[in-house]
Amino acid sequence: MNHSTSASLPTSSNLLTELRDRVDREFQAKFSRPATVIAAAPGRVNLIGEHIDYNDGFVLPMAIERYVVIAAAPAADASRPTATVYSTNLQETTQIPLGNSQAATLGNWGRYLEGVVAGFAEQGIQVPPFDAVIGSNVPHGGGLSSSAALEVATATLVESLTDHTLEPLQKALLCQQAEHRFAGVPCGIMDQFSSVFGQADHLMLIDCRSQQYDTVPFDADGISVLITNSNVKHELSGGEYAARRNECDQALRKLNQNTWRNVSLEDVQNASSSLSDIELRRARHVVTEIARTIQAAEAFRDSDWDAVGQLMYASHESLRDDFEVSCRELDQLVEIASELGTESGVLGSRMTGGGFGGCTVSLVRDHALPEVIQSLTSRYQSATGVTPSCFSSRPALGAHLIQPHA
């Protein structure tokens, strides 16, 4: 798959075109010269397979039609030790060190870029000083991987500026390491993989143990993915995320296994006396969610929308009850979607992302989208006092250069 051309861009790329034009204009206004390279990388939404990417499971994400775009050009002063980067969303500038940083020296969003640059420097690829402007239409803080999109867009830009193209897998892993070491988030591989490998009209079934993936055609004319941001973020996710990982690891040790892929639901039930109640529920979620994800991929391949919908609802219940990462607002959105049901065009719904707020993902028939969005919005607002944000997407193209470096 060629990540360096825009020939494969999905036809519904108006939002990307508008974002590119805005970032390009901002670069010229800021730096009084045209950008010589423009890179883009998408956010992602996971359709099923939550909190199992760090447990050797399978996940089924897709890249979304919301991107981080970076316009850049080499700096006039080739001896400068930093890159000057301006964020249009935050309206602030930061200086990115270009050496082999061992840990973040920046406390703001610049640490994501610093981590990526350090990853290149570690491989002996010296990044030249550059000026850049970043713009994004990936919703921030909604569990749609805005940070991974920023990392992957930066890596795609740096590839062009240095004329060193990484293998796509290598690029995804470099960006994952940036998130681990520089942002302090021990994420699995799904977010960066989705942003690097995304293909229009395809989902990705990623095996998080082998780090291989299969494309799953989204043969669904007349069906879109509706992403609804609860616009609520309970500030628990950092510590809670690490706690869930620890609980899963403890349960796996007590099961005398080194990978969840060797554990069946029967194994979990047989070991219930040696597991704490929390460990039992965490283990049950991991094992059943891995199975649901494999089943969902087959159901998507067969266009079996009833099966897909049932698996999505079952996934949400497991995340709510066994993994305890949902919240009242997410439950409310899924409940409303379920009550609207197939007769209203809703095929399935679940929370997506780390939880404790953020987004739900639903499959909705295109003709029903306006009414579903209206119903979800009004009923959720009545129940919570919060206005949600909704947008629909088809599976989108992954990281690519909109304008290769001259």
Tab-separated table of C-alpha atoms in Angstrom:
chain	number	residue	atom	x	y	z
A	1	MET	CA	0.000	0.000	0.000
A	2	ASN	CA	1.405	3.384	-0.978
A	3	HIS	CA	1.197	5.938	1.821
A	4	SER	CA	2.913	8.684	-0.118
A	5	THR	CA	0.329	9.703	-2.682
A	6	SER	CA	-3.093	11.234	-2.497
A	7	ALA	CA	-4.453	9.232	-5.436
A	8	SER	CA	-6.370	6.883	-3.162
A	9	LEU	CA	-8.044	9.617	-1.175
A	10	PRO	CA	-11.666	8.838	-0.410
A	11	THR	CA	-14.119	10.975	-2.321
A	12	SER	CA	-15.605	12.261	0.944
A	13	SER	CA	-12.397	14.201	1.617
A	14	ASN	CA	-13.871	17.712	1.730
A	15	LEU	CA	-13.058	18.072	5.412
A	16	LEU	CA	-9.466	17.028	4.790
A	17	THR	CA	-9.171	19.443	1.864
A	18	GLU	CA	-10.499	22.315	3.975
A	19	LEU	CA	-8.113	21.471	6.817
A	20	ARG	CA	-5.144	21.205	4.447
A	21	ASP	CA	-5.948	24.585	2.876
A	22	ARG	CA	-6.326	26.239	6.288
A	23	VAL	CA	-3.031	24.842	7.585
A	24	ASP	CA	-1.247	25.727	4.338
A	25	ARG	CA	-2.500	29.339	4.498
A	26	GLU	CA	-1.539	29.603	8.168
A	27	PHE	CA	1.973	28.383	7.396
A	28	GLN	CA	2.452	31.049	4.729
A	29	ALA	CA	1.105	33.731	7.081
A	30	LYS	CA	3.337	32.607	9.979
A	31	PHE	CA	6.563	31.953	8.132
A	32	SER	CA	6.273	34.182	5.028
A	33	ARG	CA	6.986	31.373	2.588
A	34	PRO	CA	5.104	28.370	1.219
A	35	ALA	CA	5.228	24.951	2.884
A	36	THR	CA	7.299	22.415	0.987
A	37	VAL	CA	5.675	19.329	2.492
A	38	ILE	CA	2.224	18.561	3.917
A	39	ALA	CA	1.524	15.329	5.812
A	40	ALA	CA	-1.748	13.923	7.145
A	41	ALA	CA	-2.678	11.106	9.535
A	42	PRO	CA	-6.156	10.112	10.728
A	43	GLY	CA	-7.679	9.393	14.084
A	44	ARG	CA	-9.391	6.071	14.578
A	45	VAL	CA	-12.445	4.502	16.099
A	46	ASN	CA	-12.515	0.955	17.380
A	47	LEU	CA	-15.654	-0.957	16.415
A	48	ILE	CA	-15.049	-3.792	18.869
A	49	GLY	CA	-12.191	-5.253	20.918
A	50	GLU	CA	-11.728	-2.821	23.794
A	51	HIS	CA	-8.992	-3.006	26.434
A	52	ILE	CA	-7.553	-6.143	24.863
A	53	ASP	CA	-4.877	-4.614	22.637
A	54	TYR	CA	-2.477	-4.772	25.601
A	55	ASN	CA	-3.707	-8.295	26.418
A	56	ASP	CA	-2.570	-10.029	23.199
A	57	GLY	CA	-6.097	-9.818	21.795
A	58	PHE	CA	-7.674	-8.820	18.494
A	59	VAL	CA	-9.088	-5.384	17.778
A	60	LEU	CA	-11.250	-4.168	14.898
A	61	PRO	CA	-10.634	-0.457	14.319
A	62	MET	CA	-10.879	1.793	11.294
A	63	ALA	CA	-9.252	5.078	10.423
A	64	ILE	CA	-11.791	7.924	10.449
A	65	GLU	CA	-12.254	10.862	8.107
A	66	ARG	CA	-10.790	13.235	10.700
A	67	TYR	CA	-7.119	14.125	10.421
A	68	VAL	CA	-4.083	15.845	11.849
A	69	VAL	CA	-2.393	17.832	9.065
A	70	ILE	CA	1.122	19.300	9.303
A	71	ALA	CA	2.526	21.790	6.790
A	72	ALA	CA	6.277	22.377	7.022
A	73	ALA	CA	9.442	23.607	5.351
A	74	PRO	CA	13.132	23.413	6.280
A	75	ALA	CA	14.295	26.282	8.496
A	76	ALA	CA	16.437	29.009	7.001
A	77	ASP	CA	19.021	28.455	9.751
A	78	ALA	CA	20.299	24.928	9.161
A	79	SER	CA	22.267	24.973	12.444
A	80	ARG	CA	19.258	25.573	14.669
A	81	PRO	CA	18.840	22.793	17.294
A	82	THR	CA	15.030	22.980	17.329
A	83	ALA	CA	11.948	22.858	15.130
A	84	THR	CA	9.452	25.710	15.517
A	85	VAL	CA	5.920	24.342	15.523
A	86	TYR	CA	2.656	26.285	15.745
A	87	SER	CA	-0.693	24.684	16.641
A	88	THR	CA	-3.674	26.364	14.992
A	89	ASN	CA	-6.071	24.614	17.385
A	90	LEU	CA	-4.277	25.800	20.515
A	91	GLN	CA	-2.874	28.990	18.982
A	92	GLU	CA	0.521	28.473	20.535
A	93	THR	CA	4.068	27.846	19.395
A	94	THR	CA	6.585	25.425	20.861
A	95	GLN	CA	10.215	24.554	20.139
A	96	ILE	CA	10.921	20.851	19.541
A	97	PRO	CA	14.443	19.608	20.397
A	98	LEU	CA	15.931	17.718	17.451
A	99	GLY	CA	18.427	15.553	19.325
A	100	ASN	CA	18.082	12.078	20.788
A	101	SER	CA	16.082	13.034	23.887
A	102	GLN	CA	15.866	10.175	26.387
A	103	ALA	CA	12.696	11.553	27.973
A	104	ALA	CA	10.329	14.454	27.450
A	105	THR	CA	11.784	17.890	28.074
A	106	LEU	CA	8.482	19.521	27.083
A	107	GLY	CA	5.384	19.461	29.277
A	108	ASN	CA	2.868	20.330	26.579
A	109	TRP	CA	1.636	18.797	23.313
A	110	GLY	CA	5.165	19.196	21.941
A	111	ARG	CA	6.259	16.081	23.825
A	112	TYR	CA	4.473	13.898	21.254
A	113	LEU	CA	6.537	15.431	18.461
A	114	GLU	CA	9.670	15.316	20.600
A	115	GLY	CA	9.159	11.582	21.136
A	116	VAL	CA	8.824	10.909	17.408
A	117	VAL	CA	11.902	13.001	16.532
A	118	ALA	CA	13.866	11.189	19.257
A	119	GLY	CA	12.784	7.857	17.751
A	120	PHE	CA	14.318	8.846	14.402
A	121	ALA	CA	17.469	10.187	16.073
A	122	GLU	CA	17.849	6.889	17.952
A	123	GLN	CA	18.024	5.142	14.591
A	124	GLY	CA	20.750	7.525	13.414
A	125	ILE	CA	18.389	9.602	11.291
A	126	GLN	CA	19.135	13.258	12.031
A	127	VAL	CA	16.101	15.489	11.640
A	128	PRO	CA	16.963	18.885	10.129
A	129	PRO	CA	15.534	22.061	11.697
A	130	PHE	CA	12.141	22.945	10.278
A	131	ASP	CA	9.164	25.239	10.738
A	132	ALA	CA	5.678	23.737	10.866
A	133	VAL	CA	2.007	24.464	11.422
A	134	ILE	CA	-0.345	21.792	12.765
A	135	GLY	CA	-4.121	21.664	12.426
A	136	SER	CA	-6.509	18.935	13.505
A	137	ASN	CA	-10.173	18.065	13.174
A	138	VAL	CA	-9.823	14.879	15.267
A	139	PRO	CA	-11.902	15.544	18.397
A	140	HIS	CA	-9.542	15.863	21.352
A	141	GLY	CA	-10.098	13.787	24.481
A	142	GLY	CA	-12.866	11.676	22.969
A	143	GLY	CA	-10.931	8.429	22.668
A	144	LEU	CA	-10.418	8.840	18.918
A	145	SER	CA	-6.614	8.768	19.081
A	146	SER	CA	-5.828	12.402	18.409
A	147	SER	CA	-2.390	11.826	19.984
A	148	ALA	CA	-1.612	8.859	17.714
A	149	ALA	CA	-2.702	10.909	14.685
A	150	LEU	CA	-0.306	13.676	15.787
A	151	GLU	CA	2.556	11.203	16.250
A	152	VAL	CA	1.974	9.449	12.931
A	153	ALA	CA	1.560	12.725	11.017
A	154	THR	CA	4.851	13.898	12.547
A	155	ALA	CA	6.608	10.666	11.574
A	156	THR	CA	5.235	10.907	8.018
A	157	LEU	CA	6.476	14.494	7.805
A	158	VAL	CA	9.914	13.582	9.166
A	159	GLU	CA	10.204	10.705	6.666
A	160	SER	CA	9.793	13.249	3.885
A	161	LEU	CA	12.098	15.878	5.385
A	162	THR	CA	14.891	13.332	5.959
A	163	ASP	CA	14.235	11.220	2.861
A	164	HIS	CA	14.153	8.137	5.115
A	165	THR	CA	10.992	6.107	4.645
A	166	LEU	CA	10.370	3.620	7.435
A	167	GLU	CA	8.599	0.316	7.009
A	168	PRO	CA	4.961	0.986	8.003
A	169	LEU	CA	5.189	-1.440	10.945
A	170	GLN	CA	8.408	0.215	12.094
A	171	LYS	CA	6.731	3.629	11.888
A	172	ALA	CA	3.739	2.507	13.946
A	173	LEU	CA	6.004	1.016	16.636
A	174	LEU	CA	8.204	4.116	16.734
A	175	CYS	CA	5.099	6.248	17.353
A	176	GLN	CA	3.861	3.833	20.020
A	177	GLN	CA	7.209	4.158	21.800
A	178	ALA	CA	6.894	7.947	21.649
A	179	GLU	CA	3.557	7.663	23.461
A	180	HIS	CA	5.023	5.301	26.073
A	181	ARG	CA	8.208	7.188	26.822
A	182	PHE	CA	7.272	10.815	26.236
A	183	ALA	CA	3.584	10.979	27.139
A	184	GLY	CA	3.699	8.268	29.807
A	185	VAL	CA	0.722	6.367	28.362
A	186	PRO	CA	1.322	2.578	28.141
A	187	CYS	CA	-0.977	2.143	25.109
A	188	GLY	CA	-1.265	-0.963	22.968
A	189	ILE	CA	-0.522	-0.952	19.243
A	190	MET	CA	-4.030	-0.290	17.930
A	191	ASP	CA	-4.017	3.505	17.746
A	192	GLN	CA	-0.780	3.956	15.825
A	193	PHE	CA	-1.458	0.919	13.618
A	194	SER	CA	-4.847	2.302	12.629
A	195	SER	CA	-3.389	5.689	11.734
A	196	VAL	CA	-0.553	4.176	9.674
A	197	PHE	CA	-2.341	1.293	7.936
A	198	GLY	CA	-5.869	2.663	7.442
A	199	GLN	CA	-7.545	1.925	4.117
A	200	ALA	CA	-10.658	3.459	2.641
A	201	ASP	CA	-13.718	1.176	2.962
A	202	HIS	CA	-11.860	-1.384	5.082
A	203	LEU	CA	-11.693	-2.229	8.748
A	204	MET	CA	-8.531	-3.732	10.242
A	205	LEU	CA	-8.504	-6.924	12.269
A	206	ILE	CA	-5.260	-6.470	14.186
A	207	ASP	CA	-3.648	-9.373	16.008
A	208	CYS	CA	-1.971	-7.534	18.871
A	209	ARG	CA	0.249	-10.507	19.697
A	210	SER	CA	1.754	-11.093	16.247
A	211	GLN	CA	1.403	-7.439	15.198
A	212	GLN	CA	-0.115	-8.586	11.917
A	213	TYR	CA	-3.426	-7.458	10.507
A	214	ASP	CA	-6.054	-8.479	7.980
A	215	THR	CA	-8.254	-6.041	6.134
A	216	VAL	CA	-11.984	-6.598	6.523
A	217	PRO	CA	-14.067	-5.082	3.715
A	218	PHE	CA	-16.770	-2.708	4.907
A	219	ASP	CA	-19.230	-3.773	2.195
A	220	ALA	CA	-21.984	-1.622	3.547
A	221	ASP	CA	-23.434	0.760	1.009
A	222	GLY	CA	-26.041	2.682	2.910
A	223	ILE	CA	-24.475	2.110	6.364
A	224	SER	CA	-22.185	4.527	8.191
A	225	VAL	CA	-20.337	4.568	11.472
A	226	LEU	CA	-21.831	7.182	13.799
A	227	ILE	CA	-19.457	8.496	16.439
A	228	THR	CA	-21.123	10.285	19.352
A	229	ASN	CA	-18.958	12.191	21.805
A	230	SER	CA	-20.560	12.248	25.246
A	231	ASN	CA	-18.575	15.465	25.873
A	232	VAL	CA	-17.892	14.095	29.330
A	233	LYS	CA	-14.471	13.040	30.529
A	234	HIS	CA	-14.179	11.741	34.056
A	235	GLU	CA	-10.598	12.396	35.083
A	236	LEU	CA	-9.882	8.850	36.171
A	237	SER	CA	-8.539	7.353	33.017
A	238	GLY	CA	-4.785	7.699	33.622
A	239	GLY	CA	-4.606	5.785	36.888
A	240	GLU	CA	-7.579	3.584	36.057
A	241	TYR	CA	-5.999	2.509	32.762
A	242	ALA	CA	-2.817	1.394	34.524
A	243	ALA	CA	-4.894	-0.323	37.221
A	244	ARG	CA	-6.803	-2.358	34.618
A	245	ARG	CA	-3.563	-3.484	33.005
A	246	ASN	CA	-2.214	-4.526	36.394
A	247	GLU	CA	-5.409	-6.439	37.286
A	248	CYS	CA	-5.276	-8.302	33.972
A	249	ASP	CA	-1.616	-9.179	34.490
A	250	GLN	CA	-2.311	-10.460	38.019
A	251	ALA	CA	-5.192	-12.624	36.781
A	252	LEU	CA	-3.067	-14.072	33.973
A	253	ARG	CA	-0.314	-15.008	36.427
A	254	LYS	CA	-2.828	-16.771	38.674
A	255	LEU	CA	-4.078	-18.680	35.609
A	256	ASN	CA	-0.471	-19.878	35.084
A	257	GLN	CA	-0.400	-18.618	31.516
A	258	ASN	CA	1.813	-16.127	29.706
A	259	THR	CA	-0.763	-15.058	27.116
A	260	TRP	CA	-4.533	-14.587	27.174
A	261	ARG	CA	-4.716	-16.369	23.836
A	262	ASN	CA	-4.237	-19.671	25.653
A	263	VAL	CA	-7.045	-18.969	28.124
A	264	SER	CA	-10.652	-20.095	27.581
A	265	LEU	CA	-13.756	-18.959	29.429
A	266	GLU	CA	-13.861	-22.436	30.982
A	267	ASP	CA	-10.305	-21.913	32.304
A	268	VAL	CA	-11.410	-18.654	33.920
A	269	GLN	CA	-14.463	-20.255	35.495
A	270	ASN	CA	-12.430	-23.226	36.767
A	271	ALA	CA	-9.945	-20.854	38.407
A	272	SER	CA	-12.607	-18.643	39.966
A	273	SER	CA	-11.734	-19.739	43.525
A	274	SER	CA	-8.132	-18.545	43.137
A	275	LEU	CA	-9.061	-15.214	41.530
A	276	SER	CA	-10.364	-12.206	43.394
A	277	ASP	CA	-13.796	-10.979	42.289
A	278	ILE	CA	-12.156	-8.129	40.372
A	279	GLU	CA	-9.628	-10.432	38.700
A	280	LEU	CA	-12.408	-12.844	37.726
A	281	ARG	CA	-14.412	-10.106	36.041
A	282	ARG	CA	-11.393	-8.609	34.289
A	283	ALA	CA	-10.394	-12.060	33.009
A	284	ARG	CA	-13.939	-12.766	31.834
A	285	HIS	CA	-13.993	-9.527	29.850
A	286	VAL	CA	-10.645	-10.181	28.160
A	287	VAL	CA	-11.506	-13.730	27.098
A	288	THR	CA	-15.037	-12.963	25.882
A	289	GLU	CA	-14.016	-9.730	24.130
A	290	ILE	CA	-11.298	-11.522	22.166
A	291	ALA	CA	-13.912	-14.055	21.017
A	292	ARG	CA	-16.453	-11.338	20.187
A	293	THR	CA	-13.940	-9.468	18.052
A	294	ILE	CA	-13.140	-12.506	15.919
A	295	GLN	CA	-16.873	-13.202	15.535
A	296	ALA	CA	-17.551	-9.571	14.608
A	297	ALA	CA	-14.902	-9.607	11.867
A	298	GLU	CA	-16.610	-12.642	10.321
A	299	ALA	CA	-20.015	-10.996	10.652
A	300	PHE	CA	-18.716	-7.874	8.879
A	301	ARG	CA	-17.285	-10.031	6.099
A	302	ASP	CA	-20.702	-11.693	5.726
A	303	SER	CA	-22.610	-8.377	6.067
A	304	ASP	CA	-24.503	-10.036	8.942
A	305	TRP	CA	-25.632	-6.799	10.564
A	306	ASP	CA	-27.833	-8.467	13.184
A	307	ALA	CA	-24.848	-10.422	14.487
A	308	VAL	CA	-22.604	-7.335	14.411
A	309	GLY	CA	-25.175	-5.371	16.406
A	310	GLN	CA	-25.619	-8.065	19.052
A	311	LEU	CA	-21.842	-8.360	19.498
A	312	MET	CA	-21.493	-4.588	19.895
A	313	TYR	CA	-24.152	-4.468	22.620
A	314	ALA	CA	-22.592	-7.481	24.376
A	315	SER	CA	-19.200	-5.777	24.266
A	316	HIS	CA	-20.641	-2.684	25.931
A	317	GLU	CA	-22.253	-4.737	28.698
A	318	SER	CA	-18.938	-6.473	29.397
A	319	LEU	CA	-17.054	-3.162	29.488
A	320	ARG	CA	-19.706	-1.741	31.809
A	321	ASP	CA	-20.074	-4.680	34.212
A	322	ASP	CA	-16.893	-6.766	34.065
A	323	PHE	CA	-14.242	-4.218	33.121
A	324	GLU	CA	-15.933	-1.219	34.766
A	325	VAL	CA	-14.678	1.438	32.369
A	326	SER	CA	-18.006	2.847	31.235
A	327	CYS	CA	-19.914	5.650	32.957
A	328	ARG	CA	-23.488	6.852	33.273
A	329	GLU	CA	-23.282	9.078	30.204
A	330	LEU	CA	-21.893	6.376	27.897
A	331	ASP	CA	-24.471	3.888	29.195
A	332	GLN	CA	-27.178	6.469	28.486
A	333	LEU	CA	-26.077	6.901	24.859
A	334	VAL	CA	-25.945	3.138	24.241
A	335	GLU	CA	-29.313	2.672	25.926
A	336	ILE	CA	-30.922	5.344	23.713
A	337	ALA	CA	-29.387	3.776	20.587
A	338	SER	CA	-30.669	0.352	21.666
A	339	GLU	CA	-34.173	1.716	22.288
A	340	LEU	CA	-34.213	3.376	18.848
A	341	GLY	CA	-33.320	-0.074	17.481
A	342	THR	CA	-33.151	-1.518	14.012
A	343	GLU	CA	-36.587	-0.174	13.043
A	344	SER	CA	-35.101	3.328	13.451
A	345	GLY	CA	-31.958	2.383	11.511
A	346	VAL	CA	-29.601	1.683	14.451
A	347	LEU	CA	-27.883	-1.697	14.012
A	348	GLY	CA	-25.655	-1.688	17.099
A	349	SER	CA	-23.856	0.572	19.569
A	350	ARG	CA	-21.169	0.466	22.257
A	351	MET	CA	-18.700	2.637	24.110
A	352	THR	CA	-15.346	2.943	22.375
A	353	GLY	CA	-11.902	3.946	23.602
A	354	GLY	CA	-10.509	3.895	27.107
A	355	GLY	CA	-13.801	4.758	28.777
A	356	PHE	CA	-14.829	6.967	31.701
A	357	GLY	CA	-16.342	9.292	29.107
A	358	GLY	CA	-15.471	9.920	25.503
A	359	CYS	CA	-17.407	8.380	22.644
A	360	THR	CA	-19.817	5.699	21.596
A	361	VAL	CA	-19.708	4.069	18.168
A	362	SER	CA	-22.882	2.962	16.402
A	363	LEU	CA	-23.752	1.449	13.040
A	364	VAL	CA	-26.580	3.399	11.454
A	365	ARG	CA	-28.315	3.223	8.075
A	366	ASP	CA	-27.517	6.353	6.092
A	367	HIS	CA	-31.141	7.308	5.435
A	368	ALA	CA	-31.805	7.300	9.192
A	369	LEU	CA	-28.728	9.309	10.257
A	370	PRO	CA	-30.403	12.744	10.621
A	371	GLU	CA	-33.265	11.409	12.748
A	372	VAL	CA	-30.986	9.173	14.831
A	373	ILE	CA	-28.640	12.085	15.547
A	374	GLN	CA	-31.589	14.295	16.493
A	375	SER	CA	-33.061	11.642	18.816
A	376	LEU	CA	-29.721	10.813	20.438
A	377	THR	CA	-28.961	14.482	20.988
A	378	SER	CA	-32.305	15.497	22.474
A	379	ARG	CA	-32.761	12.426	24.668
A	380	TYR	CA	-29.182	12.462	25.967
A	381	GLN	CA	-29.417	16.179	26.657
A	382	SER	CA	-32.643	15.673	28.603
A	383	ALA	CA	-31.097	12.867	30.664
A	384	THR	CA	-27.717	14.448	31.418
A	385	GLY	CA	-27.897	18.175	30.724
A	386	VAL	CA	-24.939	17.758	28.329
A	387	THR	CA	-25.067	18.280	24.554
A	388	PRO	CA	-23.273	15.476	22.661
A	389	SER	CA	-21.335	15.915	19.409
A	390	CYS	CA	-22.086	13.541	16.535
A	391	PHE	CA	-20.441	12.855	13.207
A	392	SER	CA	-20.479	9.951	10.801
A	393	SER	CA	-17.550	8.446	8.946
A	394	ARG	CA	-16.619	5.729	6.544
A	395	PRO	CA	-13.299	3.876	6.914
A	396	ALA	CA	-10.615	6.318	5.748
A	397	LEU	CA	-7.139	6.388	4.219
A	398	GLY	CA	-4.234	6.161	6.650
A	399	ALA	CA	-1.134	8.334	6.888
A	400	HIS	CA	-0.007	9.898	3.634
A	401	LEU	CA	1.705	12.890	2.107
A	402	ILE	CA	-0.704	15.378	0.620
A	403	GLN	CA	2.258	17.312	-0.746
A	404	PRO	CA	5.588	15.440	-0.886
A	405	HIS	CA	8.748	17.382	-0.040
A	406	ALA	CA	10.204	19.007	-3.124
